[in-house]
XYZ file of C-alpha atoms in Angstrom:
582
model
C -8.259 0.406 26.388
C -10.205 3.716 26.218
C -9.987 3.469 22.420
C -10.050 -0.148 21.463
C -8.852 -3.734 22.169
C -7.415 -5.845 19.365
C -7.730 -9.544 19.724
C -4.970 -11.276 17.664
C -4.629 -15.069 17.704
C -1.829 -16.982 16.000
C -2.976 -19.974 13.895
C -1.922 -23.404 14.842
C 0.740 -25.443 12.918
C -0.299 -28.105 10.444
C -0.487 -31.445 12.181
C -0.636 -33.454 8.883
C 2.147 -32.250 6.631
C 5.017 -29.793 6.245
C 4.117 -26.595 4.521
C 5.675 -23.141 4.186
C 6.273 -20.052 2.152
C 8.974 -17.418 1.792
C 9.384 -14.046 0.097
C 12.545 -12.148 -0.987
C 12.168 -8.600 -2.033
C 13.931 -5.282 -2.325
C 12.173 -3.762 0.724
C 11.593 -6.809 2.903
C 11.979 -10.600 3.213
C 9.887 -12.989 5.165
C 9.379 -16.712 5.665
C 6.989 -19.060 7.461
C 7.094 -22.801 8.045
C 4.716 -25.100 9.776
C 4.275 -28.814 10.155
C 3.996 -31.841 12.512
C 6.560 -32.773 15.130
C 4.554 -35.832 16.061
C 1.867 -36.474 13.447
C -1.674 -35.652 14.671
C -0.201 -34.881 18.131
C 2.386 -32.146 18.144
C 2.987 -29.346 15.525
C 4.810 -26.046 15.184
C 4.684 -22.828 13.242
C 7.478 -20.241 12.887
C 7.416 -16.990 10.866
C 9.804 -14.025 10.584
C 10.109 -10.726 8.762
C 12.747 -8.049 8.306
C 12.571 -4.818 6.328
C 15.634 -3.088 4.893
C 14.067 -0.185 2.993
C 16.248 2.219 4.966
C 19.394 0.777 3.390
C 18.153 0.487 -0.228
C 16.261 3.728 -0.196
C 19.179 5.853 1.020
C 19.810 7.297 -2.448
C 16.234 8.459 -2.569
C 16.063 9.582 1.127
C 19.208 11.657 1.154
C 18.360 15.402 1.286
C 20.365 18.493 0.659
C 20.855 20.541 3.836
C 20.014 24.087 2.839
C 21.646 25.606 5.847
C 25.317 24.513 5.133
C 27.293 22.265 2.924
C 26.034 18.874 4.055
C 23.394 16.158 3.877
C 20.506 14.770 5.954
C 19.483 11.178 5.759
C 16.713 9.204 7.543
C 15.487 5.641 7.777
C 13.079 3.224 9.372
C 13.074 -0.569 9.722
C 11.437 -3.266 11.787
C 11.756 -7.037 12.376
C 9.579 -9.505 14.128
C 9.471 -13.229 14.899
C 6.504 -15.434 15.717
C 6.716 -19.068 16.970
C 4.092 -21.418 18.364
C 4.022 -25.111 19.445
C 0.895 -27.022 20.310
C 0.468 -30.468 21.681
C -2.674 -32.601 21.886
C -2.826 -34.787 25.015
C -6.348 -36.049 24.252
C -9.538 -34.929 22.660
C -10.168 -32.907 25.789
C -6.764 -31.440 26.543
C -4.321 -29.287 24.550
C -1.247 -27.246 25.397
C 0.061 -24.237 23.464
C 3.334 -22.247 23.790
C 3.733 -19.072 21.713
C 6.182 -16.274 21.471
C 6.385 -12.880 19.660
C 9.439 -10.675 19.423
C 9.453 -7.448 17.474
C 11.372 -4.194 17.210
C 11.033 -0.906 15.307
C 13.772 1.714 14.724
C 13.732 5.093 13.094
C 16.538 7.516 12.725
C 17.798 10.702 11.176
C 21.524 11.634 10.551
C 22.806 15.133 9.760
C 26.316 16.045 8.606
C 27.579 19.444 7.555
C 30.568 21.662 7.703
C 31.159 25.417 7.561
C 34.148 27.545 6.791
C 34.320 31.348 6.660
C 36.559 34.271 7.795
C 35.767 37.439 9.595
C 37.961 40.449 10.438
C 38.866 38.848 13.700
C 38.350 35.092 13.309
C 38.593 32.030 11.058
C 35.973 29.382 11.461
C 36.252 25.871 10.037
C 34.345 23.070 11.717
C 32.432 19.836 11.009
C 29.197 18.758 12.787
C 27.367 15.496 13.040
C 23.897 15.061 14.484
C 22.263 11.649 15.098
C 18.638 11.419 16.321
C 16.438 8.302 16.605
C 13.810 6.395 18.412
C 12.747 2.786 18.777
C 10.190 0.672 20.381
C 9.741 -3.101 20.816
C 7.857 -5.960 22.547
C 8.373 -9.404 23.760
C 5.325 -11.510 24.396
C 5.155 -15.205 25.573
C 2.174 -17.307 26.533
C 1.625 -20.798 27.813
C -1.960 -21.836 27.453
C -3.764 -25.062 28.448
C -7.171 -25.698 26.836
C -9.388 -28.175 28.521
C -12.852 -29.465 27.508
C -14.736 -29.885 30.801
C -17.985 -31.044 29.082
C -19.677 -30.614 25.621
C -20.933 -27.210 26.798
C -18.121 -25.928 28.892
C -14.402 -25.554 28.288
C -11.592 -23.568 29.777
C -8.337 -21.796 28.936
C -5.623 -21.374 31.551
C -2.891 -18.996 30.425
C 0.452 -17.804 31.839
C 1.884 -14.773 30.102
C 4.939 -12.550 30.089
C 5.231 -9.269 28.144
C 7.870 -6.577 27.952
C 7.630 -3.221 26.173
C 10.534 -0.821 25.738
C 10.787 2.650 24.211
C 13.820 4.861 23.783
C 14.795 8.155 22.060
C 18.276 9.679 21.730
C 20.133 12.567 20.266
C 23.854 12.895 19.786
C 25.468 16.057 18.536
C 29.257 16.125 17.807
C 31.295 19.145 16.703
C 34.891 19.167 15.549
C 37.080 22.356 15.069
C 39.129 21.368 12.058
C 41.717 23.932 12.854
C 42.529 22.844 16.357
C 41.094 19.256 16.262
C 39.178 19.893 19.424
C 35.842 18.039 19.646
C 32.736 18.415 21.745
C 29.950 15.936 22.342
C 26.427 16.312 23.640
C 24.479 13.086 24.179
C 21.009 12.573 25.453
C 19.039 9.377 25.791
C 15.678 8.591 27.383
C 14.099 5.203 27.763
C 11.161 3.622 29.542
C 9.360 0.302 29.662
C 6.732 -1.928 31.150
C 7.129 -5.556 32.042
C 4.185 -7.758 33.112
C 3.688 -11.228 34.524
C 0.100 -12.519 34.300
C -2.072 -15.609 34.920
C -5.692 -15.928 33.901
C -8.410 -18.501 33.606
C -11.178 -18.066 31.009
C -14.346 -20.168 30.649
C -16.797 -20.483 27.695
C -20.165 -22.020 28.400
C -22.776 -22.750 25.721
C -26.315 -23.371 27.268
C -27.787 -23.604 23.711
C -26.628 -23.017 20.152
C -28.028 -19.420 20.383
C -26.670 -18.606 23.840
C -23.079 -18.301 25.051
C -21.562 -17.098 28.250
C -17.966 -16.043 28.951
C -16.463 -15.560 32.419
C -13.069 -15.577 34.090
C -10.435 -13.955 36.208
C -6.936 -12.724 35.888
C -3.970 -11.411 37.926
C -1.135 -9.278 36.587
C 2.017 -8.125 38.237
C 3.280 -4.886 36.687
C 6.795 -3.484 36.761
C 6.808 0.034 35.378
C 10.001 1.921 34.485
C 8.433 5.369 33.667
C 11.578 7.000 32.442
C 15.425 6.974 32.692
C 17.353 9.894 31.426
C 21.065 9.905 30.568
C 23.171 13.109 29.771
C 26.694 12.997 28.510
C 28.792 16.023 27.750
C 32.477 16.074 26.617
C 34.580 19.035 25.673
C 38.458 19.044 25.655
C 39.374 18.087 29.274
C 35.896 18.386 30.679
C 33.310 15.658 30.771
C 29.959 14.782 32.434
C 28.089 11.429 32.306
C 25.051 11.249 34.538
C 21.874 9.176 34.769
C 18.762 10.038 36.756
C 15.129 8.999 37.058
C 16.011 5.302 37.290
C 13.045 4.366 39.436
C 10.670 1.370 39.295
C 6.988 1.226 40.261
C 5.355 -2.080 41.052
C 1.558 -2.644 40.811
C -0.904 -5.549 41.146
C -4.071 -5.877 39.026
C -6.924 -8.235 39.473
C -9.792 -8.646 37.001
C -12.973 -10.613 36.926
C -15.534 -10.560 34.213
C -18.733 -12.108 32.837
C -20.356 -11.713 29.374
C -23.667 -12.967 28.024
C -24.241 -13.250 24.303
C -27.766 -14.361 23.463
C -30.037 -14.377 20.413
C -33.545 -13.425 21.632
C -35.120 -14.040 18.308
C -34.025 -14.185 14.645
C -34.191 -10.373 14.667
C -32.751 -9.454 18.024
C -29.333 -10.236 19.436
C -28.016 -8.920 22.757
C -24.479 -8.823 24.268
C -24.148 -7.720 27.931
C -21.124 -7.790 30.094
C -19.588 -6.648 33.417
C -15.932 -6.293 34.202
C -14.618 -5.707 37.757
C -10.946 -4.433 38.167
C -8.780 -3.913 41.254
C -5.524 -2.112 40.828
C -3.036 -1.583 43.686
C -0.045 0.755 43.331
C 2.019 2.553 45.908
C -0.393 1.908 48.837
C -3.416 3.022 46.788
C -6.132 0.647 45.546
C -8.645 1.448 42.909
C -11.787 -0.661 42.187
C -13.809 -0.061 39.106
C -16.904 -1.678 37.611
C -17.096 -1.502 33.815
C -20.472 -2.455 32.328
C -21.183 -2.803 28.564
C -24.203 -3.482 26.587
C -24.971 -3.812 22.815
C -28.063 -4.609 20.822
C -28.433 -5.738 17.218
C -31.782 -5.518 15.429
C -32.249 -7.155 12.098
C -34.935 -5.059 10.426
C -34.969 -7.038 7.205
C -32.788 -9.452 5.140
C -30.858 -6.341 3.875
C -30.982 -3.975 6.781
C -29.326 -4.397 10.259
C -29.293 -1.785 13.099
C -27.072 -1.783 16.159
C -26.415 0.328 19.316
C -24.121 0.092 22.209
C -22.832 1.523 25.436
C -19.609 0.823 27.288
C -17.704 2.182 30.308
C -13.963 1.480 30.034
C -10.936 2.150 32.298
C -7.249 1.732 31.983
C -4.540 1.845 34.651
C -1.866 3.492 32.629
C -1.692 7.027 31.354
C -0.703 8.117 27.780
C 1.553 11.079 27.867
C 2.371 12.801 24.515
C 4.419 15.902 23.654
C 2.533 18.777 22.081
C 5.626 20.641 20.836
C 7.055 19.824 17.344
C 9.578 17.045 17.914
C 10.183 13.414 17.426
C 6.971 11.470 18.208
C 7.159 10.244 21.799
C 4.301 8.370 23.420
C 4.993 7.466 27.048
C 3.052 5.137 29.318
C 2.942 5.896 32.920
C 1.212 4.145 35.778
C -1.682 5.580 37.669
C -0.894 7.066 41.160
C -2.898 8.333 44.160
C -2.763 11.839 42.609
C -3.592 10.866 39.057
C -6.489 8.481 38.961
C -7.223 5.914 36.238
C -8.572 7.367 32.936
C -12.317 6.425 32.433
C -14.490 6.682 29.379
C -18.152 6.388 28.578
C -18.979 5.685 25.006
C -22.226 5.298 23.072
C -22.428 4.199 19.435
C -25.286 3.711 17.012
C -25.073 2.457 13.446
C -26.423 0.214 10.758
C -25.508 -1.760 7.740
C -27.456 -2.261 4.509
C -27.001 -4.630 1.580
C -26.851 -2.571 -1.636
C -27.159 -3.805 -5.218
C -24.186 -5.342 -7.009
C -22.913 -7.092 -3.870
C -22.100 -3.794 -2.030
C -22.437 -3.366 1.680
C -23.025 0.032 3.241
C -22.155 0.671 6.958
C -22.865 3.855 8.831
C -21.890 4.472 12.444
C -21.858 7.457 14.837
C -20.130 7.566 18.270
C -19.659 9.981 21.249
C -17.156 9.368 24.047
C -16.271 11.292 27.239
C -12.902 10.781 28.994
C -11.935 11.824 32.536
C -8.641 11.851 34.428
C -6.440 12.504 31.364
C -2.909 14.012 31.727
C -0.932 16.458 29.624
C 2.465 18.157 30.064
C 2.438 21.511 31.769
C 3.376 24.518 29.625
C 7.075 24.248 28.723
C 7.510 20.747 30.234
C 8.996 17.852 28.221
C 9.582 14.188 28.602
C 13.188 14.533 29.779
C 13.317 13.395 33.380
C 9.809 11.994 33.408
C 10.958 9.011 35.451
C 11.436 10.611 38.862
C 8.858 13.174 39.990
C 7.007 13.080 36.666
C 3.753 14.050 38.518
C 4.991 17.565 39.004
C 5.280 17.940 35.251
C 1.690 17.221 34.230
C -1.892 18.477 34.611
C -5.056 16.566 34.890
C -8.132 17.232 32.751
C -10.829 15.771 30.557
C -11.583 14.988 26.933
C -14.270 13.939 24.549
C -14.326 12.571 21.072
C -17.182 12.191 18.637
C -17.719 11.619 14.900
C -19.197 9.486 12.169
C -17.962 6.784 9.789
C -19.135 5.518 6.529
C -17.849 2.292 4.801
C -18.760 0.915 1.462
C -17.219 -2.486 0.722
C -17.390 -5.386 -1.715
C -16.151 -8.718 -0.703
C -17.258 -10.994 -3.584
C -16.464 -11.215 -7.300
C -13.253 -10.379 -9.290
C -13.185 -6.862 -8.030
C -13.222 -6.273 -4.250
C -12.249 -3.520 -1.903
C -13.700 -0.750 0.163
C -14.015 3.033 0.542
C -13.981 4.271 4.138
C -14.311 7.821 5.469
C -14.263 9.017 9.102
C -15.099 12.451 10.225
C -14.218 13.033 13.845
C -13.216 15.405 16.635
C -11.016 14.783 19.663
C -10.795 17.685 22.213
C -9.217 18.307 25.508
C -9.913 20.719 28.384
C -7.568 21.347 31.370
C -8.157 23.973 34.047
C -4.462 25.041 34.130
C -3.619 24.726 30.487
C -4.546 27.022 27.490
C -6.319 29.359 29.954
C -8.838 26.612 30.622
C -10.134 26.767 27.047
C -10.781 23.729 24.908
C -8.038 22.735 22.501
C -7.682 19.792 20.026
C -5.813 16.679 21.106
C -2.534 15.840 19.518
C -4.083 12.955 17.580
C -7.331 14.800 16.637
C -7.775 13.771 13.007
C -10.573 15.552 11.267
C -10.604 13.517 8.103
C -9.455 9.941 7.590
C -9.976 8.287 4.149
C -8.978 5.019 2.829
C -9.647 3.498 -0.666
C -8.603 0.012 -1.409
C -9.338 -1.895 -4.644
C -8.190 -5.313 -5.856
C -8.919 -6.989 -9.082
C -8.314 -10.548 -10.227
C -7.925 -10.742 -13.984
C -7.600 -14.503 -13.778
C -5.875 -17.141 -11.592
C -2.524 -15.884 -12.806
C -2.697 -12.088 -12.416
C -4.197 -9.789 -9.818
C -3.646 -6.160 -9.115
C -4.194 -3.925 -6.038
C -4.311 -0.211 -5.244
C -4.452 1.776 -2.008
C -4.930 5.407 -1.309
C -4.977 6.818 2.233
C -5.431 10.313 3.607
C -5.285 11.583 7.161
C -5.379 15.095 8.624
C -2.024 16.094 10.163
C -1.387 15.971 13.911
C -1.817 19.031 16.104
C 1.206 20.730 17.646
C 1.967 23.749 19.860
C 3.905 26.314 17.807
C 5.350 29.487 19.286
C 4.560 32.859 17.689
C 7.264 34.948 19.244
C 10.494 34.735 21.037
C 12.165 37.370 23.306
C 15.208 37.533 25.653
C 14.538 36.062 29.164
C 16.875 38.671 30.684
C 17.300 42.344 29.987
C 20.693 42.298 28.223
C 20.581 45.309 25.944
C 24.316 45.475 25.708
C 25.009 41.751 25.022
C 27.098 41.134 21.861
C 26.022 37.466 21.816
C 22.283 37.418 21.567
C 22.442 33.853 20.127
C 23.370 32.438 23.466
C 21.033 34.733 25.549
C 18.280 32.728 27.212
C 14.983 33.242 25.477
C 11.273 32.751 26.253
C 8.805 31.513 23.600
C 5.372 32.984 23.513
C 2.413 30.823 22.466
C -0.989 31.802 21.140
C -2.714 28.631 22.254
C -2.109 24.970 22.761
C -1.976 22.694 19.657
C -2.512 25.768 17.478
C -0.712 24.390 14.387
C -1.424 21.424 12.093
C 1.342 19.438 10.571
C 0.842 18.724 6.769
C -1.659 15.999 5.981
C -0.504 12.406 5.415
C -1.499 10.853 2.148
C -0.044 8.394 -0.428
C -1.011 6.089 -3.258
C 0.395 2.541 -3.662
C 0.203 0.102 -6.488
C 0.990 -3.615 -6.791
C 0.569 -6.396 -9.247
C 1.147 -10.138 -8.653
C 1.914 -12.867 -11.201
C 1.202 -16.405 -10.018
C 2.200 -19.765 -11.512
C 1.401 -23.103 -10.310
C 4.540 -25.261 -10.023
C 4.921 -28.973 -9.459
C 5.418 -28.548 -5.663
C 3.774 -25.205 -4.983
C 2.952 -21.768 -6.187
C 5.429 -19.148 -7.396
C 4.552 -15.387 -7.275
C 6.377 -12.433 -8.730
C 5.236 -9.117 -7.178
C 5.893 -5.650 -8.613
C 4.856 -2.693 -6.428
C 5.393 1.070 -6.151
C 4.943 2.716 -2.766
C 4.028 6.353 -2.620
C 3.654 6.716 -6.432
C 3.438 10.489 -6.562
C 6.357 10.881 -4.049
C 4.436 12.642 -1.346
C 6.919 14.118 1.307
C 4.899 13.066 4.349
C 6.224 14.495 7.696
C 7.878 12.158 10.231
C 8.670 15.009 12.516
C 9.035 18.897 12.332
C 11.777 20.938 13.763
C 13.044 24.636 13.973
C 16.120 25.480 12.018
C 17.748 28.652 10.760
C 18.400 29.891 7.273
C 21.496 31.945 6.948
C 22.217 34.636 4.357
C 24.670 37.426 3.669
C 23.981 41.024 2.885
C 26.659 43.639 2.367
C 29.276 41.476 4.166
C 27.049 40.909 7.127
C 25.575 37.528 8.106
C 21.939 37.166 9.196
C 19.661 34.222 10.108
C 15.897 33.783 10.155
C 13.972 30.861 11.797
C 12.528 28.340 9.416
C 10.254 25.335 10.138
C 11.482 22.183 8.463
C 10.335 18.642 8.313
C 11.986 15.216 8.081
C 10.336 12.816 5.623
C 11.379 9.052 5.660
C 9.669 7.335 2.696
C 9.761 8.770 -0.850
C 8.519 6.818 -3.853
C 9.882 3.265 -3.503
C 9.602 0.682 -6.279
C 10.032 -2.885 -5.306
C 10.171 -6.408 -6.712
C 9.720 -9.536 -4.792
C 9.710 -13.240 -5.364
C 7.638 -15.650 -3.192
C 7.046 -19.341 -3.145
C 4.347 -21.252 -1.273
C 4.510 -25.062 -0.835
């Protein structure tokens, strides 16, 4: 909530007739159907999607492992399902039931073998490494809409939501000479489960004046993190789970918002939100005011400015080291208060010739009560006693945005550019000096153009660019213990030295996509063939980075040097799909 709130509403099913559409392609398939259950009374809508690019793109994704004789593969897929039923009791009363289920999975698999002989030993083994992460949501809502009068109506909603996140790594080694195997398994998972009830009112004193107000209560069930370790080697095995704790919290919210048009040139929006959050015998109460003003200087120029104070009762905890992307959500506690931000923004929009619209905006935001991992700490074991692994500090973000868009005519699209900074400062991290946040993104560019040649053919292109994430990269490594006579320096504990926090930038993310659609009106609907190319110039964008070693031989001796490598999931992917709308 310190960044943004997205309001997504699912459309209602058609109460008059049955309609639908479906699409079958090389990367994904989807379908959507809607229609009346009882004409003019009850209707439904259902839609579903599933990608399978990870299966079809395997020949393109497979990468040669330069360390040994082996291969590395990676993939990503998601699926989701949306359903909604609405019933009209009368002109004043309606009931809605909706559900969303979605899940995303990403994975990397390595397999390699090595065989060599020395003067004293013969080595022949095979190794498999599987790494992955996933996240998903379940959301359900039952909403009753009631028209109290011509100027006042209400929405009473009961909701349930469940969020899950997990990450795992499994490393298996088999000695092909003895058939002995060893297994190292690690899994971490966390989640949030919410039950909520709320009542919202909309009041319209006049056509140019509207007031919103309401209250809500939410029961939170946090599972900050559960860690499972499993180790097997010949006759020895360990399988243990720890951190399996739950934290319960109660949240109450009440708000009011006034949206009024003072004159044809001036429009004001002002609101106040009051929040109570109770967790582990600690109760927080926070007032969150917001105010925005729009001034229409002329028919072609509009100016706006706004201020808002925002708070959230969960902490975002991200790893700063190079690894799989892990964003964990943890509840506030007595020691770590709710993050609070103050933001001001000012901007304007101007109508340009040739149906172009120019928008400029600048913003500045401060944030308090943020958390970051301590030096050397990671997400393993974050469930129990996670407070001892993090530090508290502050942050600020600022920047400017420019958008040029065209929404009418045969050629439409936009060009957007954001220049921004996101910094952090913690007393006990990075020697108290300022450092960039993990998601500090200096440059963010998007160019989207669509052109309709006629009713049968249209084409679309997209190019996006974003500065790479910031990571903490070590600059040296030395033995943790003075073992000058050790013959096995590889297994000797080491300490990594760091120059500063988030001192390294991952490669930038950018790609270019192209698609063309061929439409044809049929007797009972519209048929569309779509041809597209994802990532035309085959940019190897990083999914995550990792340290590895490159081995080489000189004069009969084997040596290794560290090498920073990256896993990339999506190369150039051509696709063809067929869709039909009726």
